[in-house]
C-alpha cells in the first residue's frame, strides 16, 4: 500500500459498534467488565484506550515499525525511550539536538548515573571515536534544528550495531512522509507529534516507534507505569492530522524550496540553511536519505538588530516557538528555542544572534515571499 493509503486507513477501521467512519473519542476512564477476569481487552484507560490504540497502529504503520506508543508530549516519548538505558550506561548524543532533549540528559538523567557525550553525528569518524565499552545508545536528530545538519543514518546504524548499541532517531522535522529511519537501520524512532504529524498547532503529543519486541515491551511497560499517555482527544486530533500528512508535507516542501531559493538570492541575507539547496554541504546525503526537504529554513541576517527588525516586521508569519503547523511561524533560535545552550556552544553550532528560523507553512507562497521581502526591506 502507498503512503497516503496507509495514512488514511491504518488504524482507521470503521467502528465495530456503530460503523462510524472516524475513530470515536473514547472519553472514558474505565470499562465495564462482564465478570471477574472477563472483559473486552480494556480495563483502565491509562493502560488501554481505543482512540490511542488506533493512532498507535496508524503512526507505527507510517514509520514501517511493528510497535508504536503515543505519549503526552515529544519529551515524554523521549524520556520513555531513555528508560532503555540504565545507571552506568553511556549515550552518544547529537550535539545539536532539540534543547529539551539536551536538558533531559544534562539536568535530569545525569543525576541518575546515565553518562553522555555530545558529538557531531554528521561526522561518522567523530561518532566512531566516541564509543566507550558502556555505550548503549546513539541518539540523533536529522536534519538538526535550526542549522539543518544531516546525519547519515545508515552509516551511524552500522557503526552502532557493530558496537552493540541501539540507534534512536528523532524524526520530527521530516515526518515519516519524507524520512523513515527504520528503513536506514535505525532501531527506534521518536516524534513530537505536536509538529508535522498533528500539523495544525492545536495539540501536544509524542510517539515512539520500533521493531524490537523486547524493547517494545519495555516502552509499553513504561508508558503504563509512568503514565504519560496521550489523551483520547489528542489521539483523535493527531489521527485526523496524519490523514493529510502526505498532502501537507508536499505543500510544506514546495513552499520551503521556493522560500529557501528566494532567501538565497536576497541581498540582505548572508546565508541560507536548507538541505534542498545544492549549496548545502550535505545536499547529496539528504537526497539519498530523504524523499523531500520539508518546510524548515534558517537564514543569517548578519546581526541581532537585523534579525530583530525582520522578526518584528513580519505580518503574515507569526513570531513564535514550535513548527510544523499549516501556518508560517518565524523565530529567533538564539533567544528562544536555544537560549539555554551556552553562548560558546551556540556559536560553534552556527546559531548566531543574526540567525532567523522559519517553519514555512502552506499558505499561498507569494504571500509568504512578499511578507519576508517587506520585513527584510
Ligand atoms: C518540539 C520537539 C521536541 C519536543 O516535543 P514536545 O511535543 O514539545 O514535548 C522534540 N524534538 C524535536 C525535534 C522537536 O521539534
mmCIF file of N, CA, C and O in Angstrom, residues 72-148:
data_model
loop_
_atom_site.group_PDB
_atom_site.id
_atom_site.type_symbol
_atom_site.label_atom_id
_atom_site.label_comp_id
_atom_site.label_asym_id
_atom_site.label_seq_id
_atom_site.Cartn_x
_atom_site.Cartn_y
_atom_site.Cartn_z
ATOM 1 N N UNK A 72 2.177 11.829 26.010
ATOM 2 C CA UNK A 72 1.581 13.147 26.258
ATOM 3 C C UNK A 72 2.353 14.291 25.610
ATOM 4 O O UNK A 72 1.819 15.392 25.456
ATOM 5 N N UNK A 73 3.613 14.062 25.264
ATOM 6 C CA UNK A 73 4.420 15.089 24.600
ATOM 7 C C UNK A 73 5.598 14.402 23.929
ATOM 8 O O UNK A 73 5.896 13.234 24.227
ATOM 9 N N UNK A 74 6.287 15.144 23.072
ATOM 10 C CA UNK A 74 7.510 14.609 22.482
ATOM 11 C C UNK A 74 8.515 14.290 23.576
ATOM 12 O O UNK A 74 9.203 13.259 23.532
ATOM 13 N N UNK A 75 8.605 15.171 24.571
ATOM 14 C CA UNK A 75 9.571 14.949 25.643
ATOM 15 C C UNK A 75 9.261 13.685 26.449
ATOM 16 O O UNK A 75 10.176 12.966 26.849
ATOM 17 N N UNK A 76 7.971 13.394 26.702
ATOM 18 C CA UNK A 76 7.684 12.171 27.461
ATOM 19 C C UNK A 76 7.969 10.932 26.604
ATOM 20 O O UNK A 76 8.353 9.882 27.141
ATOM 21 N N UNK A 77 7.831 11.052 25.281
ATOM 22 C CA UNK A 77 8.197 9.929 24.399
ATOM 23 C C UNK A 77 9.709 9.695 24.459
ATOM 24 O O UNK A 77 10.182 8.554 24.535
ATOM 25 N N UNK A 78 10.469 10.788 24.460
ATOM 26 C CA UNK A 78 11.931 10.680 24.522
ATOM 27 C C UNK A 78 12.353 10.154 25.893
ATOM 28 O O UNK A 78 13.209 9.272 26.011
ATOM 29 N N UNK A 79 11.710 10.646 26.941
ATOM 30 C CA UNK A 79 12.005 10.169 28.296
ATOM 31 C C UNK A 79 11.757 8.661 28.407
ATOM 32 O O UNK A 79 12.589 7.929 28.955
ATOM 33 N N UNK A 80 10.638 8.192 27.871
ATOM 34 C CA UNK A 80 10.329 6.750 27.933
ATOM 35 C C UNK A 80 11.399 5.945 27.200
ATOM 36 O O UNK A 80 11.836 4.886 27.671
ATOM 37 N N UNK A 81 11.846 6.465 26.049
ATOM 38 C CA UNK A 81 12.868 5.770 25.255
ATOM 39 C C UNK A 81 14.175 5.672 26.037
ATOM 40 O O UNK A 81 14.875 4.654 25.981
ATOM 41 N N UNK A 82 14.470 6.732 26.792
ATOM 42 C CA UNK A 82 15.730 6.749 27.544
ATOM 43 C C UNK A 82 15.686 5.851 28.778
ATOM 44 O O UNK A 82 16.715 5.602 29.400
ATOM 45 N N UNK A 83 14.504 5.327 29.117
ATOM 46 C CA UNK A 83 14.422 4.325 30.201
ATOM 47 C C UNK A 83 14.990 2.987 29.742
ATOM 48 O O UNK A 83 15.056 2.050 30.510
ATOM 49 N N UNK A 84 15.384 2.910 28.466
ATOM 50 C CA UNK A 84 16.064 1.701 27.995
ATOM 51 C C UNK A 84 17.521 1.689 28.445
ATOM 52 O O UNK A 84 18.174 0.652 28.400
ATOM 53 N N UNK A 85 18.069 2.851 28.837
ATOM 54 C CA UNK A 85 19.432 2.864 29.381
ATOM 55 C C UNK A 85 19.366 2.992 30.892
ATOM 56 O O UNK A 85 18.402 3.527 31.443
ATOM 57 N N UNK A 86 20.403 2.476 31.534
ATOM 58 C CA UNK A 86 20.410 2.406 32.992
ATOM 59 C C UNK A 86 21.634 3.145 33.545
ATOM 60 O O UNK A 86 22.549 3.487 32.796
ATOM 61 N N UNK A 87 21.638 3.341 34.851
ATOM 62 C CA UNK A 87 22.793 3.960 35.511
ATOM 63 C C UNK A 87 24.058 3.205 35.108
ATOM 64 O O UNK A 87 24.073 1.972 35.095
ATOM 65 N N UNK A 88 25.099 3.970 34.726
ATOM 66 C CA UNK A 88 26.353 3.342 34.309
ATOM 67 C C UNK A 88 26.461 3.183 32.797
ATOM 68 O O UNK A 88 27.541 2.935 32.278
ATOM 69 N N UNK A 89 25.338 3.337 32.091
ATOM 70 C CA UNK A 89 25.385 3.258 30.625
ATOM 71 C C UNK A 89 25.802 4.614 30.055
ATOM 72 O O UNK A 89 25.612 5.652 30.686
ATOM 73 N N UNK A 90 26.331 4.567 28.840
ATOM 74 C CA UNK A 90 26.784 5.771 28.154
ATOM 75 C C UNK A 90 25.995 5.971 26.856
ATOM 76 O O UNK A 90 25.710 4.995 26.159
ATOM 77 N N UNK A 91 25.630 7.213 26.574
ATOM 78 C CA UNK A 91 24.882 7.542 25.368
ATOM 79 C C UNK A 91 25.675 8.558 24.545
ATOM 80 O O UNK A 91 26.220 9.521 25.101
ATOM 81 N N UNK A 92 25.746 8.344 23.233
ATOM 82 C CA UNK A 92 26.309 9.349 22.325
ATOM 83 C C UNK A 92 25.123 10.183 21.836
ATOM 84 O O UNK A 92 24.208 9.659 21.202
ATOM 85 N N UNK A 93 25.149 11.463 22.189
ATOM 86 C CA UNK A 93 24.026 12.352 21.885
ATOM 87 C C UNK A 93 24.470 13.379 20.848
ATOM 88 O O UNK A 93 25.520 14.011 21.013
ATOM 89 N N UNK A 94 23.685 13.548 19.811
ATOM 90 C CA UNK A 94 23.992 14.566 18.806
ATOM 91 C C UNK A 94 24.182 15.916 19.485
ATOM 92 O O UNK A 94 23.448 16.245 20.416
ATOM 93 N N UNK A 95 25.168 16.695 19.013
ATOM 94 C CA UNK A 95 25.494 17.945 19.715
ATOM 95 C C UNK A 95 24.542 19.086 19.370
ATOM 96 O O UNK A 95 24.699 20.197 19.858
ATOM 97 N N UNK A 96 23.583 18.832 18.524
ATOM 98 C CA UNK A 96 22.646 19.892 18.150
ATOM 99 C C UNK A 96 21.207 19.376 18.228
ATOM 100 O O UNK A 96 20.382 19.659 17.385
ATOM 101 N N UNK A 97 20.914 18.595 19.285
ATOM 102 C CA UNK A 97 19.546 18.081 19.427
ATOM 103 C C UNK A 97 18.634 19.190 19.926
ATOM 104 O O UNK A 97 19.088 20.229 20.398
ATOM 105 N N UNK A 98 17.360 18.929 19.873
ATOM 106 C CA UNK A 98 16.337 19.790 20.452
ATOM 107 C C UNK A 98 16.751 20.146 21.888
ATOM 108 O O UNK A 98 17.217 19.273 22.633
ATOM 109 N N UNK A 99 16.585 21.412 22.266
ATOM 110 C CA UNK A 99 17.009 21.885 23.586
ATOM 111 C C UNK A 99 16.448 21.073 24.738
ATOM 112 O O UNK A 99 17.140 20.807 25.724
ATOM 113 N N UNK A 100 15.201 20.657 24.626
ATOM 114 C CA UNK A 100 14.568 19.872 25.691
ATOM 115 C C UNK A 100 15.234 18.514 25.876
ATOM 116 O O UNK A 100 15.312 17.984 26.990
ATOM 117 N N UNK A 101 15.723 17.951 24.783
ATOM 118 C CA UNK A 101 16.412 16.657 24.857
ATOM 119 C C UNK A 101 17.747 16.833 25.589
ATOM 120 O O UNK A 101 18.084 16.046 26.485
ATOM 121 N N UNK A 102 18.469 17.890 25.238
ATOM 122 C CA UNK A 102 19.730 18.180 25.917
ATOM 123 C C UNK A 102 19.485 18.428 27.410
ATOM 124 O O UNK A 102 20.208 17.926 28.268
ATOM 125 N N UNK A 103 18.432 19.162 27.730
ATOM 126 C CA UNK A 103 18.100 19.452 29.132
ATOM 127 C C UNK A 103 17.768 18.165 29.898
ATOM 128 O O UNK A 103 18.174 17.993 31.044
ATOM 129 N N UNK A 104 17.061 17.246 29.237
ATOM 130 C CA UNK A 104 16.716 15.974 29.883
ATOM 131 C C UNK A 104 17.985 15.195 30.252
ATOM 132 O O UNK A 104 18.090 14.643 31.352
ATOM 133 N N UNK A 105 18.957 15.184 29.337
ATOM 134 C CA UNK A 105 20.220 14.492 29.613
ATOM 135 C C UNK A 105 21.017 15.214 30.693
ATOM 136 O O UNK A 105 21.497 14.599 31.641
ATOM 137 N N UNK A 106 21.158 16.542 30.522
ATOM 138 C CA UNK A 106 22.099 17.270 31.377
ATOM 139 C C UNK A 106 21.555 17.562 32.765
ATOM 140 O O UNK A 106 22.304 17.596 33.732
ATOM 141 N N UNK A 107 20.243 17.773 32.884
ATOM 142 C CA UNK A 107 19.686 18.195 34.165
ATOM 143 C C UNK A 107 18.929 17.096 34.901
ATOM 144 O O UNK A 107 18.710 17.203 36.100
ATOM 145 N N UNK A 108 18.484 16.074 34.171
ATOM 146 C CA UNK A 108 17.696 15.020 34.825
ATOM 147 C C UNK A 108 18.476 13.707 34.849
ATOM 148 O O UNK A 108 18.839 13.201 35.912
ATOM 149 N N UNK A 109 18.779 13.164 33.654
ATOM 150 C CA UNK A 109 19.383 11.830 33.597
ATOM 151 C C UNK A 109 20.775 11.781 34.221
ATOM 152 O O UNK A 109 21.162 10.744 34.779
ATOM 153 N N UNK A 110 21.504 12.900 34.145
ATOM 154 C CA UNK A 110 22.854 12.928 34.720
ATOM 155 C C UNK A 110 22.812 12.572 36.212
ATOM 156 O O UNK A 110 23.703 11.895 36.726
ATOM 157 N N UNK A 111 21.748 12.988 36.899
ATOM 158 C CA UNK A 111 21.611 12.683 38.327
ATOM 159 C C UNK A 111 21.239 11.221 38.589
ATOM 160 O O UNK A 111 21.202 10.788 39.733
ATOM 161 N N UNK A 112 20.900 10.496 37.530
ATOM 162 C CA UNK A 112 20.566 9.080 37.696
ATOM 163 C C UNK A 112 21.690 8.186 37.159
ATOM 164 O O UNK A 112 21.468 7.007 36.901
ATOM 165 N N UNK A 113 22.838 8.778 36.936
ATOM 166 C CA UNK A 113 24.008 7.970 36.575
ATOM 167 C C UNK A 113 24.107 7.603 35.107
ATOM 168 O O UNK A 113 24.907 6.745 34.738
ATOM 169 N N UNK A 114 23.319 8.243 34.243
ATOM 170 C CA UNK A 114 23.452 7.983 32.811
ATOM 171 C C UNK A 114 24.511 8.943 32.260
ATOM 172 O O UNK A 114 24.392 10.157 32.390
ATOM 173 N N UNK A 115 25.572 8.374 31.666
ATOM 174 C CA UNK A 115 26.644 9.215 31.104
ATOM 175 C C UNK A 115 26.312 9.539 29.658
ATOM 176 O O UNK A 115 25.702 8.729 28.962
ATOM 177 N N UNK A 116 26.751 10.713 29.210
ATOM 178 C CA UNK A 116 26.560 11.034 27.791
ATOM 179 C C UNK A 116 27.655 11.967 27.304
ATOM 180 O O UNK A 116 28.270 12.683 28.092
ATOM 181 N N UNK A 117 27.916 11.892 25.990
ATOM 182 C CA UNK A 117 28.837 12.826 25.345
ATOM 183 C C UNK A 117 28.131 13.444 24.160
ATOM 184 O O UNK A 117 27.409 12.763 23.434
ATOM 185 N N UNK A 118 28.349 14.744 23.994
ATOM 186 C CA UNK A 118 27.788 15.443 22.839
ATOM 187 C C UNK A 118 28.742 15.274 21.666
ATOM 188 O O UNK A 118 29.926 15.577 21.789
ATOM 189 N N UNK A 119 28.211 14.789 20.555
ATOM 190 C CA UNK A 119 29.071 14.509 19.399
ATOM 191 C C UNK A 119 28.373 15.034 18.136
ATOM 192 O O UNK A 119 27.146 14.928 18.007
ATOM 193 N N UNK A 120 29.179 15.570 17.220
ATOM 194 C CA UNK A 120 28.647 15.977 15.922
ATOM 195 C C UNK A 120 28.414 14.697 15.117
ATOM 196 O O UNK A 120 29.339 14.155 14.509
ATOM 197 N N UNK A 121 27.173 14.214 15.120
ATOM 198 C CA UNK A 121 26.894 12.912 14.494
ATOM 199 C C UNK A 121 26.912 12.969 12.967
ATOM 200 O O UNK A 121 26.822 11.927 12.321
ATOM 201 N N UNK A 122 27.049 14.183 12.397
ATOM 202 C CA UNK A 122 27.164 14.255 10.937
ATOM 203 C C UNK A 122 28.568 13.809 10.499
ATOM 204 O O UNK A 122 28.814 13.586 9.317
ATOM 205 N N UNK A 123 29.487 13.671 11.478
ATOM 206 C CA UNK A 123 30.849 13.220 11.200
ATOM 207 C C UNK A 123 31.013 11.796 11.763
ATOM 208 O O UNK A 123 31.144 11.609 12.976
ATOM 209 N N UNK A 124 30.970 10.815 10.866
ATOM 210 C CA UNK A 124 30.974 9.404 11.284
ATOM 211 C C UNK A 124 32.236 9.071 12.095
ATOM 212 O O UNK A 124 32.181 8.310 13.066
ATOM 213 N N UNK A 125 33.358 9.666 11.713
ATOM 214 C CA UNK A 125 34.619 9.394 12.423
ATOM 215 C C UNK A 125 34.538 9.855 13.884
ATOM 216 O O UNK A 125 35.036 9.177 14.784
ATOM 217 N N UNK A 126 33.897 11.005 14.097
ATOM 218 C CA UNK A 126 33.759 11.510 15.464
ATOM 219 C C UNK A 126 32.884 10.577 16.300
ATOM 220 O O UNK A 126 33.144 10.355 17.476
ATOM 221 N N UNK A 127 31.865 10.016 15.667
ATOM 222 C CA UNK A 127 30.994 9.084 16.376
ATOM 223 C C UNK A 127 31.784 7.820 16.717
ATOM 224 O O UNK A 127 31.726 7.308 17.840
ATOM 225 N N UNK A 128 32.567 7.359 15.750
ATOM 226 C CA UNK A 128 33.358 6.144 15.933
ATOM 227 C C UNK A 128 34.289 6.269 17.145
ATOM 228 O O UNK A 128 34.389 5.357 17.960
ATOM 229 N N UNK A 129 34.953 7.417 17.268
ATOM 230 C CA UNK A 129 35.905 7.583 18.368
ATOM 231 C C UNK A 129 35.207 7.849 19.700
ATOM 232 O O UNK A 129 35.822 7.750 20.749
ATOM 233 N N UNK A 130 33.905 8.173 19.663
ATOM 234 C CA UNK A 130 33.183 8.481 20.913
ATOM 235 C C UNK A 130 32.681 7.229 21.632
ATOM 236 O O UNK A 130 32.257 7.306 22.787
ATOM 237 N N UNK A 131 32.722 6.076 20.942
ATOM 238 C CA UNK A 131 32.224 4.847 21.578
ATOM 239 C C UNK A 131 33.075 4.456 22.772
ATOM 240 O O UNK A 131 34.301 4.536 22.730
ATOM 241 N N UNK A 132 32.391 4.027 23.844
ATOM 242 C CA UNK A 132 33.068 3.509 25.038
ATOM 243 C C UNK A 132 32.544 2.092 25.254
ATOM 244 O O UNK A 132 31.516 1.719 24.688
ATOM 245 N N UNK A 133 33.223 1.327 26.124
ATOM 246 C CA UNK A 133 32.722 -0.037 26.349
ATOM 247 C C UNK A 133 31.277 -0.051 26.862
ATOM 248 O O UNK A 133 30.546 -1.016 26.643
ATOM 249 N N UNK A 134 30.857 1.032 27.547
ATOM 250 C CA UNK A 134 29.494 1.049 28.118
ATOM 251 C C UNK A 134 28.495 1.844 27.269
ATOM 252 O O UNK A 134 27.402 2.158 27.747
ATOM 253 N N UNK A 135 28.843 2.148 26.004
ATOM 254 C CA UNK A 135 27.910 2.889 25.140
ATOM 255 C C UNK A 135 26.747 1.972 24.736
ATOM 256 O O UNK A 135 26.962 0.929 24.115
ATOM 257 N N UNK A 136 25.537 2.386 25.083
ATOM 258 C CA UNK A 136 24.363 1.552 24.803
ATOM 259 C C UNK A 136 23.410 2.193 23.799
ATOM 260 O O UNK A 136 22.469 1.550 23.337
ATOM 261 N N UNK A 137 23.645 3.476 23.510
ATOM 262 C CA UNK A 137 22.692 4.167 22.626
ATOM 263 C C UNK A 137 23.364 5.340 21.911
ATOM 264 O O UNK A 137 24.223 6.008 22.489
ATOM 265 N N UNK A 138 22.938 5.530 20.648
ATOM 266 C CA UNK A 138 23.320 6.738 19.916
ATOM 267 C C UNK A 138 22.003 7.447 19.596
ATOM 268 O O UNK A 138 21.086 6.836 19.043
ATOM 269 N N UNK A 139 21.909 8.706 20.001
ATOM 270 C CA UNK A 139 20.660 9.454 19.821
ATOM 271 C C UNK A 139 20.914 10.583 18.826
ATOM 272 O O UNK A 139 21.721 11.470 19.096
ATOM 273 N N UNK A 140 20.241 10.528 17.680
ATOM 274 C CA UNK A 140 20.473 11.536 16.648
ATOM 275 C C UNK A 140 19.190 12.233 16.231
ATOM 276 O O UNK A 140 18.083 11.725 16.428
ATOM 277 N N UNK A 141 19.386 13.402 15.645
ATOM 278 C CA UNK A 141 18.297 14.166 15.062
ATOM 279 C C UNK A 141 18.807 14.561 13.692
ATOM 280 O O UNK A 141 19.929 15.047 13.568
ATOM 281 N N UNK A 142 18.014 14.360 12.653
ATOM 282 C CA UNK A 142 18.451 14.761 11.314
ATOM 283 C C UNK A 142 17.272 15.114 10.428
ATOM 284 O O UNK A 142 16.312 14.345 10.394
ATOM 285 N N UNK A 143 17.268 16.281 9.780
ATOM 286 C CA UNK A 143 18.231 17.374 9.924
ATOM 287 C C UNK A 143 18.053 18.047 11.293
ATOM 288 O O UNK A 143 16.987 17.992 11.875
ATOM 289 N N UNK A 144 19.131 18.713 11.753
ATOM 290 C CA UNK A 144 19.076 19.325 13.077
ATOM 291 C C UNK A 144 18.416 20.697 13.038
ATOM 292 O O UNK A 144 18.311 21.336 11.998
ATOM 293 N N UNK A 145 18.037 21.109 14.202
ATOM 294 C CA UNK A 145 17.354 22.377 14.435
ATOM 295 C C UNK A 145 18.343 23.380 15.019
ATOM 296 O O UNK A 145 18.898 23.094 16.072
ATOM 297 N N UNK A 146 18.535 24.541 14.475
ATOM 298 C CA UNK A 146 17.936 25.103 13.260
ATOM 299 C C UNK A 146 18.893 25.106 12.060
ATOM 300 O O UNK A 146 18.507 25.581 11.006
ATOM 301 N N UNK A 147 20.123 24.575 12.214
ATOM 302 C CA UNK A 147 21.105 24.754 11.134
ATOM 303 C C UNK A 147 21.087 23.622 10.099
ATOM 304 O O UNK A 147 21.881 23.606 9.157
ATOM 305 N N UNK A 148 20.138 22.682 10.271
ATOM 306 C CA UNK A 148 19.836 21.693 9.242
ATOM 307 C C UNK A 148 21.032 20.826 8.832
ATOM 308 O O UNK A 148 21.288 20.590 7.649
#
